[in-house]
Short mmCIF file of C-alpha atoms and ligand atoms in Angstrom, two decimals:
data_model
loop_
_atom_site.label_atom_id
_atom_site.label_comp_id
_atom_site.label_asym_id
_atom_site.label_seq_id
_atom_site.Cartn_x
_atom_site.Cartn_y
_atom_site.Cartn_z
CA MET A 238 -15.56 7.54 -24.15
CA LYS A 239 -12.98 8.20 -26.84
CA ALA A 240 -12.59 5.52 -29.52
CA TRP A 241 -9.02 4.46 -30.38
CA ALA A 242 -9.25 6.39 -33.65
CA GLU A 243 -9.65 9.61 -31.63
CA GLN A 244 -6.72 8.90 -29.30
CA THR A 245 -3.09 9.96 -29.32
CA ILE A 246 -0.76 7.24 -28.09
CA VAL A 247 2.96 7.47 -27.27
CA ILE A 248 4.88 4.20 -27.16
CA THR A 249 8.59 3.92 -26.32
CA GLY A 250 10.87 1.04 -27.30
CA ALA A 251 8.78 1.14 -30.46
CA ALA A 252 11.23 -0.28 -33.00
CA SER A 253 11.32 -3.83 -31.68
CA GLY A 254 9.53 -6.57 -29.76
CA LEU A 255 6.63 -5.54 -27.54
CA GLY A 256 6.72 -1.84 -28.44
CA ARG A 257 6.72 -2.55 -32.16
CA ALA A 258 3.72 -4.92 -31.84
CA LEU A 259 1.82 -2.32 -29.80
CA VAL A 260 2.56 0.44 -32.33
CA GLN A 261 1.26 -1.65 -35.21
CA HIS A 262 -1.85 -2.69 -33.24
CA PHE A 263 -2.90 0.84 -32.31
CA ALA A 264 -1.90 2.28 -35.71
CA THR A 265 -4.14 -0.32 -37.37
CA LEU A 266 -7.01 0.91 -35.16
CA GLN A 267 -6.30 4.38 -36.61
CA ALA A 268 -5.04 5.94 -33.40
CA ARG A 269 -2.43 8.67 -33.84
CA VAL A 270 0.65 6.79 -32.67
CA TYR A 271 4.02 8.36 -31.82
CA ALA A 272 6.60 5.57 -31.92
CA VAL A 273 9.66 6.52 -29.85
CA ASP A 274 12.98 4.71 -30.12
CA VAL A 275 16.69 5.49 -30.07
CA ASP A 276 17.32 3.14 -33.02
CA ALA A 277 16.47 5.24 -36.10
CA GLU A 278 17.25 2.49 -38.59
CA ARG A 279 14.97 -0.12 -37.05
CA LEU A 280 12.25 2.49 -36.55
CA THR A 281 12.35 3.32 -40.27
CA GLN A 282 12.25 -0.37 -41.13
CA SER A 283 9.27 -0.91 -38.82
CA ARG A 284 7.51 2.09 -40.41
CA GLN A 285 8.00 0.56 -43.87
CA GLU A 286 6.68 -2.83 -42.74
CA SER A 287 3.74 -1.53 -40.72
CA PRO A 288 0.26 -2.17 -42.12
CA ALA A 289 -0.79 1.32 -40.95
CA PRO A 290 1.01 4.67 -40.68
CA PHE A 291 2.50 6.09 -37.47
CA GLU A 292 4.79 8.95 -36.46
CA PRO A 293 8.38 7.78 -35.84
CA VAL A 294 10.18 9.78 -33.12
CA VAL A 295 13.91 9.18 -32.75
CA CYS A 296 14.74 9.94 -29.12
CA ASP A 297 16.98 8.58 -26.40
CA VAL A 298 14.66 8.37 -23.38
CA THR A 299 17.61 8.65 -20.99
CA GLU A 300 18.06 12.32 -22.02
CA LEU A 301 15.49 14.51 -20.26
CA VAL A 302 16.11 17.49 -22.57
CA ALA A 303 15.59 15.32 -25.68
CA VAL A 304 12.41 13.84 -24.18
CA GLU A 305 11.10 17.35 -23.45
CA GLN A 306 11.96 18.56 -26.95
CA THR A 307 10.33 15.63 -28.77
CA LEU A 308 7.33 14.78 -26.56
CA ALA A 309 6.24 17.86 -24.58
CA SER A 310 3.95 19.20 -27.33
CA ILE A 311 2.13 15.87 -27.91
CA PRO A 312 -1.40 15.81 -26.41
CA ALA A 313 -1.10 12.19 -25.32
CA ASP A 314 -4.09 10.19 -24.10
CA VAL A 315 -1.92 7.11 -23.55
CA LEU A 316 1.75 6.53 -22.75
CA VAL A 317 3.22 3.03 -22.83
CA ASN A 318 6.85 2.74 -21.74
CA ALA A 319 8.37 -0.35 -23.35
CA ALA A 320 11.96 0.86 -23.87
CA GLY A 321 14.20 -1.37 -21.80
CA ILE A 322 17.53 -3.17 -21.67
CA THR A 323 18.78 -6.11 -19.59
CA GLY A 324 22.40 -5.03 -19.09
CA GLN A 325 24.91 -7.66 -17.94
CA THR A 326 23.34 -10.98 -17.00
CA ASN A 327 24.50 -14.26 -15.50
CA ARG A 328 26.71 -12.45 -12.96
CA LYS A 329 26.59 -12.35 -9.20
CA SER A 330 25.57 -8.97 -7.82
CA TYR A 331 29.10 -8.39 -6.48
CA GLU A 332 30.59 -9.10 -9.92
CA VAL A 333 28.47 -6.63 -11.93
CA ASP A 334 30.08 -3.38 -13.11
CA ALA A 335 28.59 -0.45 -11.24
CA ALA A 336 28.52 1.47 -14.54
CA ASP A 337 26.32 -1.24 -16.06
CA ILE A 338 23.83 -0.93 -13.20
CA GLU A 339 23.67 2.82 -13.79
CA ARG A 340 23.16 2.34 -17.53
CA VAL A 341 20.27 -0.08 -16.97
CA PHE A 342 18.64 2.23 -14.43
CA ARG A 343 18.99 5.13 -16.84
CA VAL A 344 16.98 3.33 -19.53
CA ASN A 345 14.54 1.24 -17.49
CA PHE A 346 13.77 3.58 -14.61
CA PHE A 347 14.79 7.10 -15.67
CA GLY A 348 13.55 6.62 -19.26
CA SER A 349 10.07 5.75 -17.98
CA TYR A 350 10.27 8.49 -15.37
CA TYR A 351 11.26 11.16 -17.91
CA THR A 352 8.52 10.36 -20.44
CA SER A 353 5.87 10.28 -17.71
CA ARG A 354 7.29 13.44 -16.13
CA VAL A 355 6.93 15.25 -19.47
CA LEU A 356 3.49 13.88 -20.49
CA LEU A 357 1.61 13.64 -17.16
CA PRO A 358 1.02 17.39 -16.66
CA GLY A 359 -0.85 17.63 -20.00
CA MET A 360 -2.94 14.55 -19.14
CA VAL A 361 -3.83 16.08 -15.76
CA ALA A 362 -4.73 19.40 -17.40
CA ARG A 363 -7.01 17.59 -19.91
CA GLY A 364 -8.50 15.37 -17.16
CA TYR A 365 -7.72 12.08 -18.86
CA GLY A 366 -4.78 9.75 -19.32
CA ARG A 367 -3.51 6.18 -19.21
CA VAL A 368 0.14 5.51 -18.38
CA LEU A 369 1.53 1.99 -18.46
CA HIS A 370 5.10 1.18 -17.49
CA ILE A 371 6.23 -2.23 -18.77
CA ALA A 372 8.12 -3.73 -15.82
CA SER A 373 8.91 -7.45 -15.57
CA ILE A 374 8.39 -10.51 -13.41
CA ALA A 375 12.07 -9.91 -12.53
CA GLY A 376 11.00 -6.78 -10.65
CA LYS A 377 8.60 -8.79 -8.49
CA GLU A 378 10.62 -11.98 -8.03
CA GLY A 379 14.27 -10.89 -8.47
CA ASN A 380 16.14 -12.99 -11.03
CA ALA A 381 19.49 -14.33 -9.77
CA GLY A 382 22.31 -13.03 -11.98
CA MET A 383 20.23 -10.01 -13.08
CA LEU A 384 20.68 -7.40 -10.36
CA ALA A 385 20.44 -4.29 -12.53
CA TYR A 386 17.43 -5.50 -14.51
CA SER A 387 15.51 -6.83 -11.49
CA ALA A 388 16.21 -3.80 -9.28
CA SER A 389 15.40 -1.29 -12.04
CA LYS A 390 12.10 -3.05 -12.78
CA ALA A 391 11.28 -3.09 -9.04
CA ALA A 392 11.88 0.68 -9.12
CA VAL A 393 9.47 0.99 -12.04
CA ILE A 394 6.82 -0.91 -10.04
CA GLY A 395 7.42 1.47 -7.12
CA MET A 396 7.03 4.47 -9.45
CA ALA A 397 3.69 3.18 -10.77
CA LYS A 398 2.43 2.91 -7.16
CA VAL A 399 3.54 6.47 -6.37
CA GLN A 400 2.25 8.03 -9.58
CA GLY A 401 -1.01 6.06 -9.42
CA LYS A 402 -1.77 7.49 -5.98
CA GLU A 403 -0.64 10.99 -6.94
CA MET A 404 -2.93 11.02 -10.01
CA ALA A 405 -5.86 9.23 -8.38
CA GLU A 406 -8.29 12.17 -8.47
CA THR A 407 -7.34 13.49 -11.90
CA GLY A 408 -8.82 11.03 -14.44
CA VAL A 409 -5.31 9.71 -15.13
CA THR A 410 -4.36 6.14 -14.20
CA VAL A 411 -0.79 4.86 -13.90
CA ASN A 412 -0.13 1.13 -13.82
CA ALA A 413 2.67 -1.33 -14.48
CA LEU A 414 2.72 -4.71 -16.21
CA ALA A 415 5.01 -7.55 -15.15
CA PRO A 416 5.37 -10.09 -17.97
CA ALA A 417 7.36 -13.30 -17.80
CA VAL A 418 8.92 -14.37 -21.12
CA ILE A 419 7.07 -13.16 -24.21
CA GLN A 420 7.79 -14.79 -27.56
CA THR A 421 9.65 -12.14 -29.54
CA PRO A 422 12.20 -12.56 -32.36
CA LEU A 423 14.83 -12.49 -29.60
CA VAL A 424 13.33 -15.58 -27.98
CA ASP A 425 12.71 -17.20 -31.40
CA ALA A 426 16.47 -17.10 -31.97
CA MET A 427 17.35 -18.88 -28.69
CA PRO A 428 18.12 -22.61 -28.54
CA PRO A 429 15.04 -24.62 -27.43
CA GLU A 430 16.85 -25.80 -24.23
CA GLN A 431 17.39 -22.19 -23.14
CA VAL A 432 13.73 -21.37 -23.72
CA ARG A 433 12.70 -24.52 -21.84
CA TYR A 434 14.87 -23.45 -18.89
CA MET A 435 12.97 -20.15 -18.78
CA THR A 436 9.51 -21.63 -19.30
CA ASP A 437 10.00 -24.43 -16.74
CA LYS A 438 9.32 -21.87 -13.99
CA ILE A 439 6.01 -20.95 -15.66
CA PRO A 440 3.07 -23.21 -14.66
CA MET A 441 1.64 -22.99 -18.20
CA LYS A 442 5.05 -24.25 -19.45
CA ARG A 443 5.17 -21.87 -22.38
CA THR A 444 6.06 -18.31 -23.30
CA GLY A 445 3.43 -15.59 -23.65
CA THR A 446 2.61 -14.48 -27.17
CA LEU A 447 2.75 -10.97 -28.61
CA ALA A 448 -0.98 -11.25 -29.33
CA GLU A 449 -1.63 -11.92 -25.62
CA LEU A 450 0.62 -9.01 -24.66
CA VAL A 451 -1.16 -6.62 -27.03
CA ALA A 452 -4.61 -7.72 -25.77
CA THR A 453 -3.59 -7.22 -22.12
CA VAL A 454 -2.06 -3.79 -22.75
CA ALA A 455 -5.08 -2.68 -24.81
CA PHE A 456 -7.32 -3.62 -21.87
CA ILE A 457 -5.15 -1.81 -19.29
CA VAL A 458 -4.93 1.45 -21.27
CA SER A 459 -8.55 1.47 -22.44
CA PRO A 460 -10.96 4.15 -21.20
CA GLN A 461 -13.08 1.37 -19.64
CA THR A 462 -10.27 0.36 -17.25
CA SER A 463 -10.88 3.34 -15.00
CA PHE A 464 -10.94 2.05 -11.40
CA THR A 465 -7.46 0.50 -11.30
CA THR A 466 -4.36 2.56 -10.65
CA GLY A 467 -0.94 2.09 -9.06
CA PHE A 468 -1.34 -1.63 -9.77
CA THR A 469 1.09 -4.09 -11.32
CA PHE A 470 -0.78 -6.38 -13.68
CA ASP A 471 0.50 -9.94 -14.05
CA MET A 472 1.29 -11.71 -17.32
CA SER A 473 3.25 -14.75 -16.24
CA GLY A 474 1.28 -17.91 -17.09
CA GLY A 475 0.64 -18.49 -13.39
CA ARG A 476 4.19 -17.92 -12.11
CA ALA A 477 3.23 -14.90 -10.00
CA THR A 478 -0.17 -15.12 -8.38
CA TYR A 479 0.01 -11.87 -6.43
N1 NAD B 749 10.39 -9.84 -24.13
C1 NAD B 749 10.13 -10.29 -22.93
O1 NAD B 749 10.02 -11.50 -22.71
C2 NAD B 749 9.93 -9.32 -21.78
C3 NAD B 749 9.52 -9.83 -20.54
C4 NAD B 749 9.32 -8.95 -19.49
C5 NAD B 749 9.52 -7.60 -19.66
N2 NAD B 749 9.93 -7.12 -20.86
C6 NAD B 749 10.12 -5.69 -21.00
O2 NAD B 749 9.37 -5.21 -22.09
C7 NAD B 749 10.06 -4.12 -22.71
C8 NAD B 749 10.27 -4.43 -24.19
O3 NAD B 749 11.02 -5.64 -24.30
P1 NAD B 749 11.35 -6.29 -25.73
O4 NAD B 749 11.53 -7.74 -25.51
O5 NAD B 749 10.37 -5.82 -26.70
O6 NAD B 749 12.80 -5.65 -25.98
P2 NAD B 749 13.52 -5.24 -27.37
O7 NAD B 749 14.96 -5.25 -27.09
O8 NAD B 749 12.99 -6.09 -28.49
O9 NAD B 749 13.02 -3.73 -27.61
C9 NAD B 749 13.41 -2.69 -26.76
C10 NAD B 749 13.47 -1.42 -27.58
O10 NAD B 749 13.86 -0.35 -26.69
C11 NAD B 749 14.71 0.50 -27.41
N3 NAD B 749 15.54 1.29 -26.51
C12 NAD B 749 16.58 0.85 -25.74
N4 NAD B 749 17.16 1.88 -25.10
C13 NAD B 749 16.48 3.00 -25.48
C14 NAD B 749 16.63 4.37 -25.16
N5 NAD B 749 17.60 4.80 -24.35
N6 NAD B 749 15.76 5.25 -25.71
C15 NAD B 749 14.78 4.83 -26.55
N7 NAD B 749 14.61 3.54 -26.89
C16 NAD B 749 15.45 2.64 -26.35
C17 NAD B 749 15.55 -0.43 -28.28
O11 NAD B 749 16.16 0.26 -29.35
C18 NAD B 749 14.52 -1.46 -28.71
O12 NAD B 749 13.92 -1.09 -29.94
C19 NAD B 749 11.36 -3.94 -21.94
O13 NAD B 749 11.21 -2.94 -20.96
C20 NAD B 749 11.56 -5.30 -21.29
O14 NAD B 749 12.32 -5.19 -20.13
C21 NAD B 749 10.14 -7.96 -21.94
#
């Protein structure tokens, strides 16, 4: 089994939040990490602050041609799709702009589809791969006022099921992860009442930590996790028990 130091890992949404934490974790373990994000400035800043080196890749994952140009030649062992946006929130489904729904689907669903479309054939040819799409509890439960986000994450969960079955005999696993709220700088900046509103639905009555997120992802994409595919892992402090 390949050690992390021998692995090539592609992570999208790499300049912030979950993606940034994952990049720094795997870079510290001396994996060759390609950190993909559309935000060049934040990616450069993250590179400067990282305790270990990684390869920054500026790419908009909603553009298939750009994804092909930047990622097709990378012999990836692991792909983690963390690029995502919420779009408009706090609106009834009949009030949301249709263009906003399309924009959210383009990042959350098509972005993850394009990167996996480009990297899966190489994984299949090499007989090994781990793909993880970061979905959300919203994709399982449906959050009122968040049609685009919830529906796009449900689509991501559906894609993991399809790709997991398609790849089942190839040595490549494809799974999804459905976190509830994870404590990122974004959540740090929210008023405590807002955070309490979100965590009240969580039986553990708290947010998840980035350390917990990193540990769960590292387990899912490890070579040892080899008999689970097409599955949506939970990370919700007991909110979703299925
Ligand atoms: N933070 C949470 O509590 C939480 C909970 C459940 C699911 N998630 C999911 O985890 C993922 C990461 O969330 P986060 O909180 O770290 O978000 P974040 O906003 O901190 O980071 C997302 C990153 O994606 C990048 N990105 C956006 N559009 C892109 C594009 N078109 N091409 C390339 N990169 C693009 C952004 O520049 C940003 O750096 C998202 O998919 C999110 O839906 C987060």
